[in-house]
Amino acid sequence: MDVPTNPIVIKTTPQDTVAIVANPQGLPRGTTLPDGIVLSEDIPMGHKVALTDLAAGDAVLRYGHVIGYANTPVKRGSWVNEFTISLPPPPPLDEIPYTPPPVVAADPLEGYTFEGYRNADGTVGTKNVLGITTSVQCVAGITDYICQLIRRELLPRYPNVDDVVGFTHSYGCGIAIDAPAAIVPIRTIRNIAQNPNFGGEIMIIGLGCEKLRPERLLPDTGNSGSSILYLQDESLEGFGDMVDEILTLAEKHLQKLNQRRRTTCPASDLVVGMQCGGSDAFSGLTGNPVSGFAADLIVRAGGTVFFSEVTEVRDAIHLLVPRAADATVAQALKDEMAWYDNYLMQGRADRSANTTPGNKGGGLSNIVEKALGSVAKSGTSPIVDVVSPGDKIRKKGLNFVATPASDFVCGTLQLAAGMNLHVFITGRGTPYGLNMVPVIKVSSNTRLSQRWHDLIDFDAGPVAFGLKTIDESGWDLFRLILDIASGRKQVATDKIGLYNDLVLFNPGPLT
Ligand code: CA
């Protein structure tokens, strides 16, 4: 794609008092913008230029909303950044009005399908993976050892199985298991074991003396076909016996998984988790709105999409509450925000702890600006349900799955919610990859997708220059989602085999 070389700044609404420099090399001091503004200093790509003179205390508007207040007089044409804007207070939760939105029947989208693995419980997998769940950190070493052995020695005999994944973590013992917050990591592990890509074949390795009993990780629907092995079982003599016993169990599950075949499934069986990480000022202009458009298409097709990251929606919650399908959902949204406000407060922090040096380097001055761009990935559909951390989704449509914004904690909780495909939007770049579900990485700017040509799956950057519309790019992403879900195409991290560890969210105490 040829990026235009003439000066380009992007203003989202007519009220905005700042615009974003789109040119990949930034714009030098003295540049005259199309509307006659002359830049009084160099402004890097993604950063903001003042479109009007601002007095100290004046609101700075982007996306038509206040992202902060000038803390010093700012002249038209100068650089507006985290040093010249002060952070406004978050929207007060008890003052957000709610009236149920008018029920508008979504324009249904029919005829879109993908090739997936249908499970007995009705869910659909996009990969065929043997998942080995663990109840405690003590067994992580042997689980990694076993996974390598299975990959090397067993998988060649089960050609329909894509991979084996050991779900190891640091939870399970040395924990206050009866503390109310312990339910979060426990249900996260239990629900991940039931991820659609594992095909209902649940295999758990425990030690034997841990607080988290492996039986608690079995589904409520019963444990037929599930298997648990304790390393401390007295029939096992040494490491060799443990390995043999685990391999025997694994083979039983592999035989069943090997019989799975892809069948044509409606797009309504998609469960797509959306997350951003390493965001920049383009994320809210390109990557997130494009993903939001694709989210609307999935919802129109009867499928499920969720967005997450509490600290990145907190400052836009007044825009989300009115989209709640009913008063219960509106309240649940506010409750999740309040829970997190309190969680941060206990650690003597607030939502401003979110925004990294990289976010700021990419032009995002503060959490308000970041949140206003972040929520664009939710599209425009009504929010039908709110899912607490570690819980599974209950309804099709657009869900809010409450999670921290930390990439791997969010991804882990989205896996627990039941996602079978992940869309990850990035501006600064991250080699993020998960081994349980395909992760489509969307770049917010073309400079990144060109530099990281073998790590980025989809470039939303052309939208910034009007070379593609959000709709066109959103349709392209939707089609890519169907291809990836079908196994017709592979995401970059699956081609390379590049995967991050999962990270549990444990708000409870250790002992
Ligand atoms: Ca994130």
Coordinates of C-alpha atoms and ligand atoms in Angstrom, one line a residue:
M1 CA 0.0 0.0 0.0
D2 CA 1.4 3.4 -0.9
V3 CA 0.9 5.8 2.0
P4 CA 0.1 9.4 0.9
T5 CA 3.0 11.8 1.6
N6 CA 0.9 15.0 1.8
P7 CA 0.2 16.1 5.4
I8 CA -2.8 14.1 6.8
V9 CA -4.4 14.7 10.2
I10 CA -7.6 12.9 11.4
K11 CA -10.4 14.5 13.3
T12 CA -13.2 12.2 14.3
T13 CA -16.1 14.6 15.0
P14 CA -16.6 18.3 14.1
Q15 CA -16.4 19.2 17.8
D16 CA -12.9 17.8 18.2
T17 CA -10.3 20.4 19.3
V18 CA -7.4 18.0 18.5
A19 CA -6.6 15.8 15.4
I20 CA -4.2 12.9 15.0
V21 CA -1.2 13.1 12.7
A22 CA -1.5 10.1 10.3
N23 CA 1.8 10.4 8.3
P24 CA 4.1 7.4 9.2
Q25 CA 7.1 9.7 9.6
G26 CA 5.1 12.3 11.6
L27 CA 5.0 15.9 10.5
P28 CA 7.8 18.5 11.0
R29 CA 7.5 22.0 12.5
G30 CA 6.3 24.5 9.8
T31 CA 4.1 22.0 8.0
T32 CA 0.9 23.7 6.8
L33 CA -2.2 21.5 7.3
P34 CA -5.0 21.4 4.7
D35 CA -7.1 23.8 6.8
G36 CA -4.2 26.3 7.1
I37 CA -2.9 25.4 10.6
V38 CA 0.9 25.7 10.7
L39 CA 2.6 23.2 13.1
S40 CA 4.7 25.1 15.7
E41 CA 6.7 21.9 16.5
D42 CA 7.5 18.4 15.2
I43 CA 4.6 16.0 15.9
P44 CA 5.2 12.2 15.7
M45 CA 2.8 9.8 14.0
G46 CA -0.4 9.1 16.1
H47 CA 0.1 12.3 18.2
K48 CA -2.3 15.2 18.6
V49 CA -2.2 18.6 17.1
A50 CA -4.3 21.5 18.7
L51 CA -6.9 22.7 16.2
T52 CA -7.7 25.7 18.2
D53 CA -6.1 27.9 20.9
L54 CA -6.8 26.3 24.3
A55 CA -6.6 28.2 27.6
A56 CA -5.5 26.4 30.8
G57 CA -8.6 24.5 32.0
D58 CA -10.2 24.2 28.6
A59 CA -11.6 20.8 27.6
V60 CA -9.7 18.8 25.1
L61 CA -12.1 17.0 22.8
R62 CA -11.4 13.8 20.8
Y63 CA -14.1 11.5 19.4
G64 CA -16.5 14.3 20.5
H65 CA -15.7 13.6 24.1
V66 CA -13.6 15.3 26.8
I67 CA -10.3 13.3 27.0
G68 CA -8.8 15.8 29.5
Y69 CA -8.3 19.5 30.3
A70 CA -5.4 21.7 29.1
N71 CA -3.1 22.3 32.1
T72 CA -1.3 25.1 30.4
P73 CA -2.3 27.4 27.5
V74 CA -1.9 25.5 24.2
K75 CA -1.6 27.4 20.9
R76 CA -3.3 26.2 17.7
G77 CA -0.8 24.1 15.7
S78 CA 1.1 22.8 18.8
W79 CA 1.6 19.3 20.1
V80 CA -1.0 18.1 22.7
N81 CA 0.3 15.2 24.8
E82 CA 0.2 13.6 28.3
F83 CA 2.2 16.6 29.7
T84 CA -0.3 19.2 28.6
I85 CA -3.5 17.4 29.5
S86 CA -4.8 16.6 33.0
L87 CA -7.0 13.6 33.6
P88 CA -10.7 14.1 34.2
P89 CA -12.5 12.1 36.9
P90 CA -14.1 8.9 35.7
P91 CA -17.9 8.9 35.0
P92 CA -19.7 8.6 38.4
L93 CA -21.4 5.1 38.2
D94 CA -24.5 6.0 40.2
E95 CA -25.3 9.0 38.0
I96 CA -25.4 7.2 34.7
P97 CA -29.1 7.2 33.6
Y98 CA -30.6 4.1 32.0
T99 CA -33.7 3.7 29.8
P100 CA -34.1 0.5 27.8
P101 CA -33.1 1.1 24.2
P102 CA -35.8 0.7 21.6
V103 CA -35.9 -2.9 20.4
V104 CA -34.7 -2.8 16.8
A105 CA -34.6 -6.1 15.1
A106 CA -31.1 -6.6 13.8
D107 CA -30.9 -7.0 10.1
P108 CA -30.1 -10.7 10.0
L109 CA -27.1 -11.9 8.1
E110 CA -27.7 -15.3 6.6
G111 CA -25.8 -17.8 4.6
Y112 CA -22.3 -17.5 6.2
T113 CA -20.8 -20.7 7.5
F114 CA -17.5 -22.1 8.6
E115 CA -16.1 -25.6 8.9
G116 CA -15.9 -26.5 12.6
Y117 CA -15.8 -29.4 15.1
R118 CA -19.3 -29.8 16.5
N119 CA -19.2 -31.0 20.2
A120 CA -21.7 -33.0 22.2
D121 CA -22.6 -29.9 24.3
G122 CA -23.5 -27.9 21.2
T123 CA -20.4 -25.8 21.2
V124 CA -18.1 -25.7 18.1
G125 CA -14.3 -26.0 18.0
T126 CA -12.0 -24.3 15.5
K127 CA -9.1 -26.6 16.3
N128 CA -8.8 -30.2 17.5
V129 CA -6.6 -30.1 20.5
L130 CA -5.9 -32.5 23.4
G131 CA -6.0 -30.3 26.5
I132 CA -4.2 -31.4 29.7
T133 CA -5.4 -29.4 32.7
T134 CA -3.5 -29.2 35.9
S135 CA -4.8 -28.6 39.4
V136 CA -1.6 -27.3 40.9
Q137 CA 1.7 -25.8 39.9
C138 CA 3.6 -28.8 41.4
V139 CA 2.7 -30.9 38.3
A140 CA 3.6 -28.2 35.7
G141 CA 7.1 -29.6 35.0
I142 CA 5.9 -33.2 34.3
T143 CA 3.0 -31.8 32.2
D144 CA 5.4 -29.9 30.0
Y145 CA 7.6 -33.0 29.7
I146 CA 4.6 -35.1 28.8
C147 CA 3.3 -32.7 26.2
Q148 CA 6.7 -32.8 24.4
L149 CA 6.6 -36.6 24.5
I150 CA 3.1 -36.7 23.2
R151 CA 3.9 -34.3 20.4
R152 CA 6.9 -36.3 19.4
E153 CA 5.7 -39.9 19.9
L154 CA 1.9 -40.0 19.9
L155 CA 0.6 -37.2 17.7
P156 CA 2.0 -38.7 14.4
R157 CA -0.3 -41.6 15.0
Y158 CA -3.4 -39.3 15.4
P159 CA -3.3 -37.2 12.2
N160 CA -6.6 -35.5 12.9
V161 CA -5.4 -34.0 16.2
D162 CA -3.8 -30.6 15.7
D163 CA -1.8 -30.4 19.0
V164 CA -1.6 -31.1 22.6
V165 CA -1.7 -28.2 25.1
G166 CA -0.7 -28.4 28.7
F167 CA -2.6 -25.8 30.8
T168 CA -0.2 -25.1 33.6
H169 CA -0.5 -22.3 36.1
S170 CA 0.7 -21.1 39.5
Y171 CA -2.6 -21.8 41.4
G172 CA -3.8 -24.8 43.4
C173 CA -1.9 -24.8 46.7
G174 CA -0.8 -22.3 49.3
I175 CA -4.0 -20.5 48.6
A176 CA -7.0 -19.3 50.8
I177 CA -9.3 -21.7 49.0
D178 CA -12.4 -20.6 51.0
A179 CA -11.9 -16.8 50.4
P180 CA -14.7 -15.5 48.3
A181 CA -12.4 -14.4 45.5
A182 CA -10.9 -17.9 45.1
I183 CA -13.9 -18.7 42.9
V184 CA -12.4 -16.6 40.1
P185 CA -9.2 -18.7 39.4
I186 CA -11.0 -22.0 40.2
R187 CA -13.9 -21.4 37.7
T188 CA -11.4 -20.1 35.2
I189 CA -9.4 -23.4 35.2
R190 CA -12.6 -25.4 35.2
N191 CA -14.1 -23.5 32.3
I192 CA -10.9 -23.5 30.2
A193 CA -10.8 -27.3 30.5
Q194 CA -14.2 -27.2 28.7
N195 CA -13.1 -24.9 25.9
P196 CA -14.8 -26.0 22.7
N197 CA -11.4 -26.8 21.0
F198 CA -10.8 -29.6 23.5
G199 CA -13.8 -31.5 22.3
G200 CA -15.1 -32.3 25.8
E201 CA -12.1 -34.6 26.4
I202 CA -11.1 -33.5 29.9
M203 CA -7.9 -34.8 31.3
I204 CA -6.6 -33.5 34.6
I205 CA -3.2 -34.1 36.3
G206 CA -3.1 -33.5 40.0
L207 CA -0.5 -34.1 42.7
G208 CA -2.7 -35.5 45.4
C209 CA -2.2 -33.3 48.5
E210 CA -3.2 -29.9 47.0
K211 CA -6.0 -27.7 48.2
L212 CA -7.7 -27.4 44.9
R213 CA -9.2 -30.8 44.4
P214 CA -9.1 -31.9 40.8
E215 CA -12.7 -33.1 41.1
R216 CA -13.7 -29.4 41.5
L217 CA -12.5 -28.9 38.0
L218 CA -14.9 -31.3 36.3
P219 CA -18.0 -29.9 34.6
D220 CA -21.3 -29.8 36.5
T221 CA -22.8 -32.0 33.8
G222 CA -20.9 -35.0 35.1
N223 CA -17.5 -36.5 34.6
S224 CA -18.2 -39.3 32.1
G225 CA -15.2 -39.6 29.9
S226 CA -13.1 -37.3 32.0
S227 CA -10.0 -38.6 33.6
I228 CA -8.0 -37.5 36.7
L229 CA -4.5 -38.8 37.6
Y230 CA -2.8 -38.1 40.9
L231 CA 1.0 -38.3 40.8
Q232 CA 1.0 -39.3 44.5
D233 CA -1.1 -42.4 43.7
E234 CA 0.6 -45.2 45.6
S235 CA 0.4 -47.6 42.7
L236 CA 2.9 -45.4 40.8
E237 CA 6.6 -46.3 41.3
G238 CA 8.7 -43.3 40.3
F239 CA 8.7 -40.9 37.4
G240 CA 8.7 -43.6 34.8
D241 CA 5.4 -45.0 36.0
M242 CA 3.8 -41.6 36.1
V243 CA 4.8 -40.9 32.5
D244 CA 3.5 -44.3 31.4
E245 CA 0.2 -43.8 33.2
I246 CA -0.3 -40.3 31.7
L247 CA 0.5 -41.5 28.2
T248 CA -2.0 -44.3 28.5
L249 CA -4.7 -41.8 29.6
A250 CA -3.7 -39.4 26.9
E251 CA -4.0 -42.1 24.2
K252 CA -7.6 -42.8 25.3
H253 CA -8.5 -39.2 24.7
L254 CA -6.5 -39.0 21.5
Q255 CA -8.4 -41.9 20.0
K256 CA -11.6 -40.1 20.6
L257 CA -10.3 -36.7 19.4
N258 CA -8.9 -38.3 16.2
Q259 CA -12.5 -39.2 15.2
R260 CA -13.5 -35.6 15.2
R261 CA -14.2 -34.1 11.7
R262 CA -15.0 -30.6 10.6
T263 CA -18.6 -30.1 9.5
T264 CA -20.3 -27.0 8.0
C265 CA -21.5 -24.9 10.9
P266 CA -23.5 -21.6 10.7
A267 CA -21.6 -18.4 11.6
S268 CA -23.9 -18.3 14.7
D269 CA -21.5 -20.9 16.2
L270 CA -18.7 -18.4 16.3
V271 CA -17.6 -17.2 19.8
V272 CA -15.1 -14.4 19.2
G273 CA -13.2 -12.7 22.0
M274 CA -11.9 -9.2 21.1
Q275 CA -9.0 -7.7 22.9
C276 CA -6.4 -5.0 22.2
G277 CA -2.9 -4.7 23.5
G278 CA 0.0 -2.4 22.8
S279 CA -2.5 0.2 21.5
D280 CA -1.7 3.5 19.8
A281 CA -3.8 6.5 18.7
F282 CA -4.8 4.6 15.5
S283 CA -6.3 1.7 17.4
G284 CA -9.5 3.8 18.0
L285 CA -9.5 5.0 14.4
T286 CA -8.8 1.8 12.5
G287 CA -8.2 -1.5 14.2
N288 CA -10.9 -1.2 16.9
P289 CA -13.7 0.2 14.7
V290 CA -12.9 -2.3 12.0
S291 CA -13.1 -5.1 14.5
G292 CA -16.3 -3.5 15.9
F293 CA -17.8 -3.7 12.4
A294 CA -16.9 -7.4 12.1
A295 CA -18.4 -7.9 15.6
D296 CA -21.7 -6.4 14.4
L297 CA -21.6 -8.8 11.4
I298 CA -21.1 -11.8 13.7
V299 CA -24.0 -10.6 15.9
R300 CA -26.2 -10.2 12.9
A301 CA -25.3 -13.7 11.9
G302 CA -26.5 -14.9 15.3
G303 CA -23.1 -15.5 16.7
T304 CA -21.4 -14.4 19.9
V305 CA -18.8 -11.7 20.4
F306 CA -17.3 -10.3 23.6
F307 CA -15.2 -7.5 24.6
S308 CA -13.5 -7.1 28.0
E309 CA -10.7 -5.1 29.8
V310 CA -12.5 -3.2 32.6
T311 CA -10.0 -0.4 33.0
E312 CA -10.3 0.3 29.2
V313 CA -14.1 0.6 29.3
R314 CA -14.3 2.4 32.7
D315 CA -14.0 5.9 31.2
A316 CA -16.5 5.1 28.4
I317 CA -19.0 3.3 30.6
H318 CA -21.6 6.1 30.2
L319 CA -21.6 5.2 26.5
L320 CA -22.0 1.5 27.1
V321 CA -24.7 1.5 29.8
P322 CA -27.3 2.9 27.4
R323 CA -26.6 0.0 25.1
A324 CA -27.5 -2.6 27.7
A325 CA -30.4 -4.8 26.6
D326 CA -32.2 -4.4 29.9
A327 CA -31.9 -2.9 33.3
T328 CA -30.3 -6.0 34.8
V329 CA -27.5 -5.9 32.2
A330 CA -27.1 -2.1 32.8
Q331 CA -26.7 -2.7 36.5
A332 CA -24.3 -5.6 36.0
L333 CA -22.1 -3.4 33.9
K334 CA -21.9 -0.8 36.6
D335 CA -21.4 -3.5 39.3
E336 CA -18.3 -4.9 37.4
M337 CA -16.9 -1.4 37.2
A338 CA -17.5 -0.7 40.9
W339 CA -15.9 -4.1 41.8
Y340 CA -12.8 -3.1 39.8
D341 CA -12.7 0.4 41.2
N342 CA -12.6 -1.2 44.6
Y343 CA -10.1 -3.8 43.6
L344 CA -7.7 -1.1 42.4
M345 CA -8.3 1.1 45.4
Q346 CA -7.3 -1.8 47.7
G347 CA -4.0 -1.8 45.9
R348 CA -3.9 2.0 46.3
A349 CA -4.2 2.6 42.6
D350 CA -6.9 3.7 40.1
R351 CA -7.7 3.3 36.4
S352 CA -4.9 5.8 35.5
A353 CA -2.4 2.9 36.2
N354 CA -3.5 1.7 32.8
T355 CA -1.6 3.3 29.8
T356 CA 1.9 2.2 29.2
P357 CA 5.0 4.1 28.0
G358 CA 4.3 2.4 24.7
N359 CA 0.6 3.7 24.6
K360 CA 1.9 7.2 25.3
G361 CA 4.6 6.9 22.7
G362 CA 1.9 5.9 20.2
G363 CA 0.0 9.1 21.0
L364 CA -2.5 7.9 23.7
S365 CA -2.2 10.6 26.3
N366 CA -4.2 9.0 29.1
I367 CA -6.7 6.2 29.9
V368 CA -9.7 8.3 28.8
E369 CA -8.4 8.7 25.3
K370 CA -7.5 5.0 25.3
A371 CA -10.9 3.8 26.6
L372 CA -12.8 5.9 24.0
G373 CA -10.9 4.2 21.3
S374 CA -10.9 0.8 23.0
V375 CA -14.7 0.4 23.2
A376 CA -15.0 0.9 19.4
K377 CA -14.3 -2.9 19.1
S378 CA -17.7 -3.6 20.7
G379 CA -19.4 -2.3 17.5
T380 CA -22.9 -1.0 17.9
S381 CA -25.0 -4.0 19.0
P382 CA -26.9 -4.1 22.2
I383 CA -25.0 -5.7 25.1
V384 CA -27.0 -8.8 26.0
D385 CA -25.2 -10.0 29.0
V386 CA -22.3 -9.4 31.5
V387 CA -20.0 -12.2 32.4
S388 CA -17.9 -12.1 35.6
P389 CA -14.2 -13.0 35.5
G390 CA -13.8 -16.7 34.9
D391 CA -17.4 -17.4 34.1
K392 CA -18.8 -18.9 30.9
I393 CA -21.0 -17.0 28.5
R394 CA -24.7 -17.8 28.7
K395 CA -26.2 -15.9 25.8
K396 CA -25.5 -15.4 22.1
G397 CA -24.9 -11.8 20.9
L398 CA -22.6 -9.1 22.2
N399 CA -21.4 -9.8 25.7
F400 CA -19.2 -7.9 28.1
V401 CA -16.8 -10.4 29.8
A402 CA -15.2 -8.5 32.7
T403 CA -11.5 -9.0 32.8
P404 CA -8.3 -7.0 33.7
A405 CA -6.8 -5.4 30.6
S406 CA -3.5 -7.2 31.1
D407 CA -3.2 -9.1 27.8
F408 CA -2.6 -12.6 29.0
V409 CA -5.0 -12.4 32.0
C410 CA -7.7 -11.1 29.6
G411 CA -7.0 -13.8 27.0
T412 CA -7.1 -16.5 29.7
L413 CA -10.5 -15.3 31.0
Q414 CA -11.8 -15.0 27.5
L415 CA -10.8 -18.7 26.9
A416 CA -12.7 -19.5 30.1
A417 CA -15.7 -17.7 28.7
G418 CA -15.7 -20.1 25.8
M419 CA -14.2 -18.3 22.9
N420 CA -13.3 -20.4 19.9
L421 CA -11.5 -17.6 18.1
H422 CA -9.6 -14.5 19.2
V423 CA -9.1 -11.1 17.5
F424 CA -6.3 -9.1 19.0
I425 CA -5.8 -5.5 17.9
T426 CA -2.4 -3.9 18.3
G427 CA -0.7 -0.6 17.3
R428 CA 2.7 -0.8 18.9
G429 CA 3.0 -4.5 18.1
T430 CA 3.2 -7.7 20.3
P431 CA 4.0 -11.3 19.2
Y432 CA 1.0 -12.4 21.3
G433 CA -0.2 -15.9 20.5
L434 CA -2.3 -18.6 22.3
N435 CA -2.1 -22.3 21.6
M436 CA -5.7 -23.2 22.4
V437 CA -7.5 -21.0 19.9
P438 CA -6.3 -19.1 16.7
V439 CA -5.4 -15.5 17.4
I440 CA -5.9 -13.1 14.5
K441 CA -3.6 -10.1 15.1
V442 CA -4.9 -6.9 13.6
S443 CA -2.5 -4.0 13.2
S444 CA -3.9 -0.5 13.6
N445 CA -1.2 1.1 11.3
T446 CA 0.4 -0.1 8.1
R447 CA 3.9 0.8 9.3
L448 CA 3.6 -2.1 11.9
S449 CA 2.1 -4.6 9.5
Q450 CA 4.9 -4.0 7.0
R451 CA 7.6 -4.2 9.6
W452 CA 6.1 -7.3 11.3
H453 CA 4.9 -8.9 8.0
D454 CA 5.2 -12.4 9.5
L455 CA 3.4 -11.7 12.8
I456 CA 0.4 -9.6 11.8
D457 CA -2.5 -11.3 10.1
F458 CA -4.6 -8.3 9.1
D459 CA -3.8 -4.6 8.5
A460 CA -6.5 -2.1 9.3
G461 CA -4.1 0.7 8.6
P462 CA -5.4 1.7 5.2
V463 CA -8.6 3.0 6.9
A464 CA -6.5 5.9 8.3
F465 CA -5.8 7.2 4.8
G466 CA -9.3 6.6 3.4
L467 CA -7.8 3.9 1.2
K468 CA -10.5 1.5 2.6
T469 CA -13.6 2.3 4.5
I470 CA -14.3 0.8 8.0
D471 CA -17.1 -1.2 6.4
E472 CA -14.9 -2.7 3.6
S473 CA -12.1 -3.6 6.0
G474 CA -14.7 -5.0 8.6
W475 CA -16.1 -7.3 5.9
D476 CA -12.6 -8.4 5.0
L477 CA -11.9 -9.2 8.7
F478 CA -15.2 -11.1 9.0
R479 CA -14.3 -13.3 6.0
L480 CA -10.8 -13.9 7.4
I481 CA -12.5 -15.0 10.7
L482 CA -14.5 -17.6 8.8
D483 CA -11.4 -18.8 6.9
I484 CA -9.4 -19.1 10.1
A485 CA -12.2 -20.8 12.0
S486 CA -12.5 -23.3 9.2
G487 CA -8.8 -24.1 9.2
R488 CA -8.5 -22.9 5.5
K489 CA -6.0 -20.4 6.6
Q490 CA -3.6 -20.3 9.5
V491 CA -2.7 -17.4 11.7
A492 CA 0.9 -16.2 12.0
T493 CA 1.5 -17.6 15.5
D494 CA 0.1 -21.0 14.5
K495 CA 2.4 -21.1 11.4
I496 CA 5.4 -20.3 13.7
G497 CA 4.2 -22.2 16.8
L498 CA 4.7 -19.0 18.9
Y499 CA 2.6 -19.2 22.1
N500 CA 2.4 -17.3 25.4
D501 CA 1.6 -18.7 28.8
L502 CA -1.9 -18.2 30.2
V503 CA -2.0 -16.1 33.3
L504 CA -4.8 -16.7 35.9
F505 CA -6.5 -13.7 37.6
N506 CA -6.3 -14.4 41.3
P507 CA -7.8 -11.5 43.3
G508 CA -7.7 -13.8 46.4
P509 CA -5.1 -14.2 49.1
L510 CA -2.2 -16.7 49.3
T511 CA -1.4 -18.4 52.5
Ligands
CA1 CA -5.3 -6.0 26.7

